[in-house]
mmCIF file with all atom_site columns, C-alpha atoms in Angstrom:
data_model
loop_
_atom_site.group_PDB
_atom_site.id
_atom_site.type_symbol
_atom_site.label_atom_id
_atom_site.label_alt_id
_atom_site.label_comp_id
_atom_site.label_asym_id
_atom_site.label_entity_id
_atom_site.label_seq_id
_atom_site.pdbx_PDB_ins_code
_atom_site.Cartn_x
_atom_site.Cartn_y
_atom_site.Cartn_z
_atom_site.occupancy
_atom_site.B_iso_or_equiv
_atom_site.pdbx_formal_charge
_atom_site.auth_seq_id
_atom_site.auth_comp_id
_atom_site.auth_asym_id
_atom_site.auth_atom_id
_atom_site.pdbx_PDB_model_num
ATOM 1   C CA . MET A 1 1   ? 8.895   33.314 24.199  1.00 0.00 ? 222 MET A CA 1
ATOM 2   C CA . ILE A 1 2   ? 7.190   30.178 22.867  1.00 0.00 ? 223 ILE A CA 1
ATOM 3   C CA . ALA A 1 3   ? 4.645   29.182 20.213  1.00 0.00 ? 224 ALA A CA 1
ATOM 4   C CA . VAL A 1 4   ? 1.468   27.230 20.890  1.00 0.00 ? 225 VAL A CA 1
ATOM 5   C CA . ILE A 1 5   ? -0.420  25.480 18.114  1.00 0.00 ? 226 ILE A CA 1
ATOM 6   C CA . LYS A 1 6   ? -4.069  24.578 18.597  1.00 0.00 ? 227 LYS A CA 1
ATOM 7   C CA . GLY A 1 7   ? -5.747  22.467 15.967  1.00 0.00 ? 228 GLY A CA 1
ATOM 8   C CA . ASP A 1 8   ? -8.652  20.257 15.075  1.00 0.00 ? 229 ASP A CA 1
ATOM 9   C CA . ILE A 1 9   ? -9.461  17.895 12.245  1.00 0.00 ? 230 ILE A CA 1
ATOM 10  C CA . ILE A 1 10  ? -12.091 19.183 9.840   1.00 0.00 ? 231 ILE A CA 1
ATOM 11  C CA . ALA A 1 11  ? -14.764 16.653 8.792   1.00 0.00 ? 232 ALA A CA 1
ATOM 12  C CA . SER A 1 12  ? -13.121 13.831 10.764  1.00 0.00 ? 233 SER A CA 1
ATOM 13  C CA . ARG A 1 13  ? -16.503 12.103 11.116  1.00 0.00 ? 234 ARG A CA 1
ATOM 14  C CA . LYS A 1 14  ? -16.486 11.421 7.383   1.00 0.00 ? 235 LYS A CA 1
ATOM 15  C CA . LEU A 1 15  ? -13.841 8.780  8.076   1.00 0.00 ? 236 LEU A CA 1
ATOM 16  C CA . GLU A 1 16  ? -14.984 5.548  9.682   1.00 0.00 ? 237 GLU A CA 1
ATOM 17  C CA . ASN A 1 17  ? -11.394 4.614  10.487  1.00 0.00 ? 238 ASN A CA 1
ATOM 18  C CA . GLN A 1 18  ? -10.043 7.433  12.662  1.00 0.00 ? 239 GLN A CA 1
ATOM 19  C CA . ALA A 1 19  ? -6.676  5.679  12.890  1.00 0.00 ? 240 ALA A CA 1
ATOM 20  C CA . LEU A 1 20  ? -5.949  6.822  9.318   1.00 0.00 ? 241 LEU A CA 1
ATOM 21  C CA . TRP A 1 21  ? -5.133  10.315 10.598  1.00 0.00 ? 242 TRP A CA 1
ATOM 22  C CA . LEU A 1 22  ? -4.709  9.658  14.311  1.00 0.00 ? 243 LEU A CA 1
ATOM 23  C CA . LYS A 1 23  ? -1.771  7.235  14.129  1.00 0.00 ? 244 LYS A CA 1
ATOM 24  C CA . PRO A 1 24  ? 0.417   9.310  11.779  1.00 0.00 ? 245 PRO A CA 1
ATOM 25  C CA . LEU A 1 25  ? -0.366  12.509 13.681  1.00 0.00 ? 246 LEU A CA 1
ATOM 26  C CA . LYS A 1 26  ? 0.543   10.948 17.020  1.00 0.00 ? 247 LYS A CA 1
ATOM 27  C CA . SER A 1 27  ? 3.751   9.601  15.501  1.00 0.00 ? 248 SER A CA 1
ATOM 28  C CA . LEU A 1 28  ? 4.668   13.059 14.161  1.00 0.00 ? 249 LEU A CA 1
ATOM 29  C CA . LEU A 1 29  ? 3.941   14.797 17.462  1.00 0.00 ? 250 LEU A CA 1
ATOM 30  C CA . ALA A 1 30  ? 5.883   12.147 19.381  1.00 0.00 ? 251 ALA A CA 1
ATOM 31  C CA . SER A 1 31  ? 8.926   12.965 17.235  1.00 0.00 ? 252 SER A CA 1
ATOM 32  C CA . TRP A 1 32  ? 8.654   16.577 18.437  1.00 0.00 ? 253 TRP A CA 1
ATOM 33  C CA . GLY A 1 33  ? 8.291   15.984 22.157  1.00 0.00 ? 254 GLY A CA 1
ATOM 34  C CA . GLU A 1 34  ? 6.679   14.196 25.061  1.00 0.00 ? 255 GLU A CA 1
ATOM 35  C CA . ASN A 1 35  ? 2.961   13.434 25.225  1.00 0.00 ? 256 ASN A CA 1
ATOM 36  C CA . HIS A 1 36  ? 1.105   15.568 27.813  1.00 0.00 ? 257 HIS A CA 1
ATOM 37  C CA . LYS A 1 37  ? 4.212   17.673 28.440  1.00 0.00 ? 258 LYS A CA 1
ATOM 38  C CA . ASN A 1 38  ? 4.785   19.063 24.917  1.00 0.00 ? 259 ASN A CA 1
ATOM 39  C CA . TRP A 1 39  ? 1.588   18.022 23.140  1.00 0.00 ? 260 TRP A CA 1
ATOM 40  C CA . GLU A 1 40  ? -1.793  16.510 23.788  1.00 0.00 ? 261 GLU A CA 1
ATOM 41  C CA . LEU A 1 41  ? -4.654  15.023 21.791  1.00 0.00 ? 262 LEU A CA 1
ATOM 42  C CA . HIS A 1 42  ? -8.099  15.128 23.338  1.00 0.00 ? 263 HIS A CA 1
ATOM 43  C CA . SER A 1 43  ? -11.823 15.623 22.741  1.00 0.00 ? 264 SER A CA 1
ATOM 44  C CA . GLY A 1 44  ? -11.716 13.287 19.764  1.00 0.00 ? 265 GLY A CA 1
ATOM 45  C CA . ASP A 1 45  ? -10.023 15.414 17.124  1.00 0.00 ? 266 ASP A CA 1
ATOM 46  C CA . PHE A 1 46  ? -8.615  18.416 19.001  1.00 0.00 ? 267 PHE A CA 1
ATOM 47  C CA . PHE A 1 47  ? -4.905  18.811 19.772  1.00 0.00 ? 268 PHE A CA 1
ATOM 48  C CA . GLN A 1 48  ? -2.477  21.278 21.308  1.00 0.00 ? 269 GLN A CA 1
ATOM 49  C CA . ILE A 1 49  ? 1.298   21.587 20.876  1.00 0.00 ? 270 ILE A CA 1
ATOM 50  C CA . GLU A 1 50  ? 3.900   23.737 22.605  1.00 0.00 ? 271 GLU A CA 1
ATOM 51  C CA . ILE A 1 51  ? 6.903   24.735 20.473  1.00 0.00 ? 272 ILE A CA 1
ATOM 52  C CA . SER A 1 52  ? 9.917   26.057 22.370  1.00 0.00 ? 273 SER A CA 1
ATOM 53  C CA . ASN A 1 53  ? 11.320  27.857 19.297  1.00 0.00 ? 274 ASN A CA 1
ATOM 54  C CA . PRO A 1 54  ? 8.690   30.126 17.652  1.00 0.00 ? 275 PRO A CA 1
ATOM 55  C CA . GLU A 1 55  ? 10.760  30.238 14.453  1.00 0.00 ? 276 GLU A CA 1
ATOM 56  C CA . GLU A 1 56  ? 9.877   26.561 13.833  1.00 0.00 ? 277 GLU A CA 1
ATOM 57  C CA . ALA A 1 57  ? 6.130   26.960 14.372  1.00 0.00 ? 278 ALA A CA 1
ATOM 58  C CA . LEU A 1 58  ? 4.953   27.582 10.817  1.00 0.00 ? 279 LEU A CA 1
ATOM 59  C CA . ARG A 1 59  ? 7.059   24.781 9.352   1.00 0.00 ? 280 ARG A CA 1
ATOM 60  C CA . LYS A 1 60  ? 5.463   22.433 11.870  1.00 0.00 ? 281 LYS A CA 1
ATOM 61  C CA . VAL A 1 61  ? 2.015   23.748 10.957  1.00 0.00 ? 282 VAL A CA 1
ATOM 62  C CA . PHE A 1 62  ? 2.733   22.998 7.287   1.00 0.00 ? 283 PHE A CA 1
ATOM 63  C CA . GLU A 1 63  ? 3.985   19.518 8.243   1.00 0.00 ? 284 GLU A CA 1
ATOM 64  C CA . ILE A 1 64  ? 0.703   18.804 10.039  1.00 0.00 ? 285 ILE A CA 1
ATOM 65  C CA . LYS A 1 65  ? -1.292  20.204 7.113   1.00 0.00 ? 286 LYS A CA 1
ATOM 66  C CA . SER A 1 66  ? 0.500   17.998 4.582   1.00 0.00 ? 287 SER A CA 1
ATOM 67  C CA . LEU A 1 67  ? 0.213   14.941 6.826   1.00 0.00 ? 288 LEU A CA 1
ATOM 68  C CA . ILE A 1 68  ? -3.563  15.320 7.134   1.00 0.00 ? 289 ILE A CA 1
ATOM 69  C CA . LYS A 1 69  ? -4.061  16.146 3.452   1.00 0.00 ? 290 LYS A CA 1
ATOM 70  C CA . LYS A 1 70  ? -2.090  12.990 2.608   1.00 0.00 ? 291 LYS A CA 1
ATOM 71  C CA . VAL A 1 71  ? -4.753  10.745 4.183   1.00 0.00 ? 292 VAL A CA 1
ATOM 72  C CA . GLU A 1 72  ? -6.193  8.689  1.333   1.00 0.00 ? 293 GLU A CA 1
ATOM 73  C CA . PRO A 1 73  ? -9.908  9.188  0.569   1.00 0.00 ? 294 PRO A CA 1
ATOM 74  C CA . THR A 1 74  ? -12.090 6.110  0.917   1.00 0.00 ? 295 THR A CA 1
ATOM 75  C CA . ASP A 1 75  ? -13.576 6.912  -2.506  1.00 0.00 ? 296 ASP A CA 1
ATOM 76  C CA . LYS A 1 76  ? -10.783 5.873  -4.869  1.00 0.00 ? 297 LYS A CA 1
ATOM 77  C CA . THR A 1 77  ? -12.148 8.121  -7.626  1.00 0.00 ? 298 THR A CA 1
ATOM 78  C CA . LYS A 1 78  ? -11.215 11.169 -5.510  1.00 0.00 ? 299 LYS A CA 1
ATOM 79  C CA . LYS A 1 79  ? -7.723  12.678 -5.541  1.00 0.00 ? 300 LYS A CA 1
ATOM 80  C CA . SER A 1 80  ? -8.019  14.737 -2.347  1.00 0.00 ? 301 SER A CA 1
ATOM 81  C CA . SER A 1 81  ? -8.459  13.698 1.256   1.00 0.00 ? 302 SER A CA 1
ATOM 82  C CA . MET A 1 82  ? -11.915 13.771 2.837   1.00 0.00 ? 303 MET A CA 1
ATOM 83  C CA . ILE A 1 83  ? -10.508 15.640 5.823   1.00 0.00 ? 304 ILE A CA 1
ATOM 84  C CA . ASP A 1 84  ? -8.529  18.796 6.506   1.00 0.00 ? 305 ASP A CA 1
ATOM 85  C CA . VAL A 1 85  ? -7.077  20.546 9.549   1.00 0.00 ? 306 VAL A CA 1
ATOM 86  C CA . ARG A 1 86  ? -7.588  23.931 11.209  1.00 0.00 ? 307 ARG A CA 1
ATOM 87  C CA . LEU A 1 87  ? -4.476  25.355 12.920  1.00 0.00 ? 308 LEU A CA 1
ATOM 88  C CA . ALA A 1 88  ? -3.965  28.469 15.060  1.00 0.00 ? 309 ALA A CA 1
ATOM 89  C CA . VAL A 1 89  ? -0.541  29.632 16.224  1.00 0.00 ? 310 VAL A CA 1
ATOM 90  C CA . GLY A 1 90  ? -0.114  31.831 19.298  1.00 0.00 ? 311 GLY A CA 1
ATOM 91  C CA . ILE A 1 91  ? 3.274   33.385 20.025  1.00 0.00 ? 312 ILE A CA 1
ATOM 92  C CA . GLY A 1 92  ? 4.147   34.917 23.382  1.00 0.00 ? 313 GLY A CA 1
ATOM 93  C CA . GLU A 1 93  ? 5.278   34.152 26.896  1.00 0.00 ? 314 GLU A CA 1
ATOM 94  C CA . LYS A 1 94  ? 4.394   31.146 29.048  1.00 0.00 ? 315 LYS A CA 1
ATOM 95  C CA . THR A 1 95  ? 3.651   32.412 32.552  1.00 0.00 ? 316 THR A CA 1
ATOM 96  C CA . TYR A 1 96  ? 2.573   29.160 34.194  1.00 0.00 ? 317 TYR A CA 1
ATOM 97  C CA . SER A 1 97  ? 3.721   25.552 33.763  1.00 0.00 ? 318 SER A CA 1
ATOM 98  C CA . GLY A 1 98  ? 1.456   22.832 35.125  1.00 0.00 ? 319 GLY A CA 1
ATOM 99  C CA . ASP A 1 99  ? 1.806   19.068 35.249  1.00 0.00 ? 320 ASP A CA 1
ATOM 100 C CA . SER A 1 100 ? 0.566   18.831 31.641  1.00 0.00 ? 321 SER A CA 1
ATOM 101 C CA . ILE A 1 101 ? 0.263   21.120 28.638  1.00 0.00 ? 322 ILE A CA 1
ATOM 102 C CA . SER A 1 102 ? -3.476  21.553 29.279  1.00 0.00 ? 323 SER A CA 1
ATOM 103 C CA . GLU A 1 103 ? -2.638  23.247 32.592  1.00 0.00 ? 324 GLU A CA 1
ATOM 104 C CA . ASN A 1 104 ? -0.089  25.674 31.123  1.00 0.00 ? 325 ASN A CA 1
ATOM 105 C CA . ASN A 1 105 ? -0.982  29.324 30.694  1.00 0.00 ? 326 ASN A CA 1
ATOM 106 C CA . GLY A 1 106 ? 0.283   32.652 29.415  1.00 0.00 ? 327 GLY A CA 1
ATOM 107 C CA . PRO A 1 107 ? -0.121  34.947 26.394  1.00 0.00 ? 328 PRO A CA 1
ATOM 108 C CA . ALA A 1 108 ? 1.005   32.270 23.890  1.00 0.00 ? 329 ALA A CA 1
ATOM 109 C CA . TYR A 1 109 ? -1.803  29.981 25.066  1.00 0.00 ? 330 TYR A CA 1
ATOM 110 C CA . ILE A 1 110 ? -4.350  32.792 25.158  1.00 0.00 ? 331 ILE A CA 1
ATOM 111 C CA . TYR A 1 111 ? -3.441  34.035 21.673  1.00 0.00 ? 332 TYR A CA 1
ATOM 112 C CA . SER A 1 112 ? -3.677  30.564 20.126  1.00 0.00 ? 333 SER A CA 1
ATOM 113 C CA . SER A 1 113 ? -7.099  30.010 21.717  1.00 0.00 ? 334 SER A CA 1
ATOM 114 C CA . GLU A 1 114 ? -8.383  33.402 20.566  1.00 0.00 ? 335 GLU A CA 1
ATOM 115 C CA . LYS A 1 115 ? -7.162  32.863 17.010  1.00 0.00 ? 336 LYS A CA 1
ATOM 116 C CA . PHE A 1 116 ? -8.507  29.328 16.922  1.00 0.00 ? 337 PHE A CA 1
ATOM 117 C CA . ASP A 1 117 ? -11.964 30.564 17.920  1.00 0.00 ? 338 ASP A CA 1
ATOM 118 C CA . VAL A 1 118 ? -12.164 32.973 14.960  1.00 0.00 ? 339 VAL A CA 1
ATOM 119 C CA . LEU A 1 119 ? -10.581 30.820 12.226  1.00 0.00 ? 340 LEU A CA 1
ATOM 120 C CA . LYS A 1 120 ? -13.893 29.202 11.323  1.00 0.00 ? 341 LYS A CA 1
ATOM 121 C CA . LYS A 1 121 ? -15.620 32.592 11.116  1.00 0.00 ? 342 LYS A CA 1
ATOM 122 C CA . GLU A 1 122 ? -12.791 33.906 8.941   1.00 0.00 ? 343 GLU A CA 1
ATOM 123 C CA . ASN A 1 123 ? -13.158 30.866 6.657   1.00 0.00 ? 344 ASN A CA 1
ATOM 124 C CA . VAL A 1 124 ? -9.424  30.169 6.761   1.00 0.00 ? 345 VAL A CA 1
ATOM 125 C CA . THR A 1 125 ? -7.586  27.101 8.046   1.00 0.00 ? 346 THR A CA 1
ATOM 126 C CA . ILE A 1 126 ? -4.290  28.605 9.265   1.00 0.00 ? 347 ILE A CA 1
ATOM 127 C CA . GLY A 1 127 ? -3.749  31.758 11.319  1.00 0.00 ? 348 GLY A CA 1
ATOM 128 C CA . VAL A 1 128 ? -1.363  33.369 13.779  1.00 0.00 ? 349 VAL A CA 1
ATOM 129 C CA . LYS A 1 129 ? -1.764  35.773 16.683  1.00 0.00 ? 350 LYS A CA 1
ATOM 130 C CA . THR A 1 130 ? 0.874   37.689 18.643  1.00 0.00 ? 351 THR A CA 1
ATOM 131 C CA . SER A 1 131 ? 1.169   41.002 20.465  1.00 0.00 ? 352 SER A CA 1
ATOM 132 C CA . TRP A 1 132 ? 2.585   42.529 17.242  1.00 0.00 ? 353 TRP A CA 1
ATOM 133 C CA . LYS A 1 133 ? -0.332  43.869 15.214  1.00 0.00 ? 354 LYS A CA 1
ATOM 134 C CA . SER A 1 134 ? 1.661   44.607 12.034  1.00 0.00 ? 355 SER A CA 1
ATOM 135 C CA . PHE A 1 135 ? 3.171   41.099 12.081  1.00 0.00 ? 356 PHE A CA 1
ATOM 136 C CA . ASP A 1 136 ? -0.259  39.503 12.488  1.00 0.00 ? 357 ASP A CA 1
ATOM 137 C CA . GLU A 1 137 ? -1.867  41.534 9.719   1.00 0.00 ? 358 GLU A CA 1
ATOM 138 C CA . GLU A 1 138 ? 0.859   40.745 7.206   1.00 0.00 ? 359 GLU A CA 1
ATOM 139 C CA . MET A 1 139 ? 1.347   37.065 8.018   1.00 0.00 ? 360 MET A CA 1
ATOM 140 C CA . ASN A 1 140 ? -2.373  36.315 8.197   1.00 0.00 ? 361 ASN A CA 1
ATOM 141 C CA . LEU A 1 141 ? -2.822  37.837 4.752   1.00 0.00 ? 362 LEU A CA 1
ATOM 142 C CA . TYR A 1 142 ? -0.075  35.570 3.358   1.00 0.00 ? 363 TYR A CA 1
ATOM 143 C CA . LEU A 1 143 ? -1.567  32.545 5.124   1.00 0.00 ? 364 LEU A CA 1
ATOM 144 C CA . LYS A 1 144 ? -5.050  33.327 3.841   1.00 0.00 ? 365 LYS A CA 1
ATOM 145 C CA . LEU A 1 145 ? -3.727  33.545 0.272   1.00 0.00 ? 366 LEU A CA 1
ATOM 146 C CA . ALA A 1 146 ? -1.649  30.379 0.689   1.00 0.00 ? 367 ALA A CA 1
ATOM 147 C CA . GLY A 1 147 ? -4.733  28.608 1.994   1.00 0.00 ? 368 GLY A CA 1
ATOM 148 C CA . THR A 1 148 ? -6.444  29.069 -1.362  1.00 0.00 ? 369 THR A CA 1
ATOM 149 C CA . PHE A 1 149 ? -4.169  26.366 -2.790  1.00 0.00 ? 370 PHE A CA 1
ATOM 150 C CA . MET A 1 150 ? -3.090  24.485 0.352   1.00 0.00 ? 371 MET A CA 1
ATOM 151 C CA . ASP A 1 151 ? -6.704  23.603 1.170   1.00 0.00 ? 372 ASP A CA 1
ATOM 152 C CA . LYS A 1 152 ? -6.956  22.058 -2.310  1.00 0.00 ? 373 LYS A CA 1
ATOM 153 C CA . TRP A 1 153 ? -3.826  19.898 -2.110  1.00 0.00 ? 374 TRP A CA 1
ATOM 154 C CA . THR A 1 154 ? -4.366  16.444 -3.532  1.00 0.00 ? 375 THR A CA 1
ATOM 155 C CA . VAL A 1 155 ? -2.908  13.418 -1.753  1.00 0.00 ? 376 VAL A CA 1
ATOM 156 C CA . SER A 1 156 ? 0.052   13.392 -4.167  1.00 0.00 ? 377 SER A CA 1
ATOM 157 C CA . SER A 1 157 ? 0.654   17.135 -3.664  1.00 0.00 ? 378 SER A CA 1
ATOM 158 C CA . ALA A 1 158 ? 0.610   16.703 0.118   1.00 0.00 ? 379 ALA A CA 1
ATOM 159 C CA . GLU A 1 159 ? 3.034   13.788 -0.164  1.00 0.00 ? 380 GLU A CA 1
ATOM 160 C CA . LEU A 1 160 ? 5.440   15.945 -2.179  1.00 0.00 ? 381 LEU A CA 1
ATOM 161 C CA . ILE A 1 161 ? 5.162   18.893 0.247   1.00 0.00 ? 382 ILE A CA 1
ATOM 162 C CA . GLN A 1 162 ? 5.869   16.569 3.164   1.00 0.00 ? 383 GLN A CA 1
ATOM 163 C CA . ILE A 1 163 ? 9.068   15.335 1.514   1.00 0.00 ? 384 ILE A CA 1
ATOM 164 C CA . VAL A 1 164 ? 10.281  18.883 0.768   1.00 0.00 ? 385 VAL A CA 1
ATOM 165 C CA . LEU A 1 165 ? 9.522   20.147 4.282   1.00 0.00 ? 386 LEU A CA 1
ATOM 166 C CA . ASN A 1 166 ? 11.581  17.320 5.754   1.00 0.00 ? 387 ASN A CA 1
ATOM 167 C CA . ASN A 1 167 ? 14.370  17.721 3.170   1.00 0.00 ? 388 ASN A CA 1
ATOM 168 C CA . PRO A 1 168 ? 14.495  21.411 2.089   1.00 0.00 ? 389 PRO A CA 1
ATOM 169 C CA . ASP A 1 169 ? 17.569  20.901 -0.088  1.00 0.00 ? 390 ASP A CA 1
ATOM 170 C CA . ILE A 1 170 ? 16.299  17.805 -1.910  1.00 0.00 ? 391 ILE A CA 1
ATOM 171 C CA . THR A 1 171 ? 16.362  17.927 -5.715  1.00 0.00 ? 392 THR A CA 1
ATOM 172 C CA . GLN A 1 172 ? 13.472  17.020 -7.996  1.00 0.00 ? 393 GLN A CA 1
ATOM 173 C CA . GLU A 1 173 ? 15.576  14.156 -9.344  1.00 0.00 ? 394 GLU A CA 1
ATOM 174 C CA . GLU A 1 174 ? 16.013  12.761 -5.821  1.00 0.00 ? 395 GLU A CA 1
ATOM 175 C CA . ILE A 1 175 ? 12.282  13.131 -5.164  1.00 0.00 ? 396 ILE A CA 1
ATOM 176 C CA . GLY A 1 176 ? 11.575  11.214 -8.371  1.00 0.00 ? 397 GLY A CA 1
ATOM 177 C CA . LYS A 1 177 ? 13.750  8.321  -7.216  1.00 0.00 ? 398 LYS A CA 1
ATOM 178 C CA . GLN A 1 178 ? 12.049  8.332  -3.823  1.00 0.00 ? 399 GLN A CA 1
ATOM 179 C CA . LEU A 1 179 ? 8.547   8.303  -5.329  1.00 0.00 ? 400 LEU A CA 1
ATOM 180 C CA . GLY A 1 180 ? 9.408   6.073  -8.262  1.00 0.00 ? 401 GLY A CA 1
ATOM 181 C CA . ILE A 1 181 ? 8.343   8.636  -10.869 1.00 0.00 ? 402 ILE A CA 1
ATOM 182 C CA . LYS A 1 182 ? 10.141  10.586 -13.609 1.00 0.00 ? 403 LYS A CA 1
ATOM 183 C CA . GLN A 1 183 ? 11.634  14.025 -13.007 1.00 0.00 ? 404 GLN A CA 1
ATOM 184 C CA . ASN A 1 184 ? 9.142   15.718 -15.354 1.00 0.00 ? 405 ASN A CA 1
ATOM 185 C CA . SER A 1 185 ? 6.294   14.184 -13.325 1.00 0.00 ? 406 SER A CA 1
ATOM 186 C CA . VAL A 1 186 ? 7.864   15.597 -10.161 1.00 0.00 ? 407 VAL A CA 1
ATOM 187 C CA . SER A 1 187 ? 8.028   19.004 -11.839 1.00 0.00 ? 408 SER A CA 1
ATOM 188 C CA . GLY A 1 188 ? 4.318   18.865 -12.619 1.00 0.00 ? 409 GLY A CA 1
ATOM 189 C CA . ARG A 1 189 ? 3.443   17.899 -9.066  1.00 0.00 ? 410 ARG A CA 1
ATOM 190 C CA . TRP A 1 190 ? 5.803   20.588 -7.757  1.00 0.00 ? 411 TRP A CA 1
ATOM 191 C CA . ASN A 1 191 ? 3.938   23.304 -9.646  1.00 0.00 ? 412 ASN A CA 1
ATOM 192 C CA . ARG A 1 192 ? 0.481   21.985 -8.775  1.00 0.00 ? 413 ARG A CA 1
ATOM 193 C CA . ALA A 1 193 ? 1.412   21.874 -5.077  1.00 0.00 ? 414 ALA A CA 1
ATOM 194 C CA . ASN A 1 194 ? 2.807   25.442 -5.217  1.00 0.00 ? 415 ASN A CA 1
ATOM 195 C CA . VAL A 1 195 ? 5.938   24.246 -3.430  1.00 0.00 ? 416 VAL A CA 1
ATOM 196 C CA . ASN A 1 196 ? 7.896   27.442 -4.126  1.00 0.00 ? 417 ASN A CA 1
ATOM 197 C CA . GLU A 1 197 ? 5.147   29.634 -2.698  1.00 0.00 ? 418 GLU A CA 1
ATOM 198 C CA . VAL A 1 198 ? 4.789   27.480 0.418   1.00 0.00 ? 419 VAL A CA 1
ATOM 199 C CA . MET A 1 199 ? 8.509   27.633 1.124   1.00 0.00 ? 420 MET A CA 1
ATOM 200 C CA . GLU A 1 200 ? 8.587   31.394 0.477   1.00 0.00 ? 421 GLU A CA 1
ATOM 201 C CA . VAL A 1 201 ? 5.806   31.990 3.023   1.00 0.00 ? 422 VAL A CA 1
ATOM 202 C CA . GLU A 1 202 ? 7.627   29.812 5.551   1.00 0.00 ? 423 GLU A CA 1
ATOM 203 C CA . LYS A 1 203 ? 10.888  31.678 4.926   1.00 0.00 ? 424 LYS A CA 1
ATOM 204 C CA . MET A 1 204 ? 9.190   35.071 5.247   1.00 0.00 ? 425 MET A CA 1
ATOM 205 C CA . TYR A 1 205 ? 7.573   34.036 8.532   1.00 0.00 ? 426 TYR A CA 1
ATOM 206 C CA . ARG A 1 206 ? 10.933  32.824 9.855   1.00 0.00 ? 427 ARG A CA 1
ATOM 207 C CA . ASN A 1 207 ? 12.718  36.062 8.900   1.00 0.00 ? 428 ASN A CA 1
ATOM 208 C CA . LYS A 1 208 ? 10.010  38.318 10.290  1.00 0.00 ? 429 LYS A CA 1
ATOM 209 C CA . ILE A 1 209 ? 9.689   36.455 13.588  1.00 0.00 ? 430 ILE A CA 1
ATOM 210 C CA . LYS A 1 210 ? 13.448  36.746 14.065  1.00 0.00 ? 431 LYS A CA 1
ATOM 211 C CA . SER A 1 211 ? 13.283  40.523 13.685  1.00 0.00 ? 432 SER A CA 1
ATOM 212 C CA . PHE A 1 212 ? 10.369  40.826 16.122  1.00 0.00 ? 433 PHE A CA 1
ATOM 213 C CA . LEU A 1 213 ? 12.056  38.589 18.687  1.00 0.00 ? 434 LEU A CA 1
ATOM 214 C CA . LYS A 1 214 ? 15.228  40.741 18.783  1.00 0.00 ? 435 LYS A CA 1
#
């Protein structure tokens, strides 16, 4: 059982300098695995990632989301990035391994493609599809609700989320030192970013996927 993430950058053409999102995304994906074997970027702003452990998939989705939302807007009067990202997770078997990820096949790949195709129609940016209907219904509801604030993350909120995802046990005081701001400022950002809710959704996903994988 694996997870496959398919994604694309929303409104990427608004940015003249594509390297602003492309370089950090490639660096992140390279830290997860080998280009072409474990992930691939193609067709301008489309990408695909294979995750060997499905339990890690949603955390990685949130990492990508925060990375893209952290891209500074060219208009300095704006607090939020000009771009966003659409991400579909498929969980299932891999029945064929080719020379590159684009040649691989199986239910995980099919599910991610099917979910990706309907995300735009559903007007949501993150979704999951598996063979477990009850799991999909529940998790997609949580992800749709979480999207109401995740899609509105400012650059500073995304920066904070990124730090917490990489250091789940970090304290607000430690974050303040890292960002060079006071603890009460961290607290304000923490609440505006809905950090607790994000981590609760991730934890719920992780617990539920474990029970379904048994």
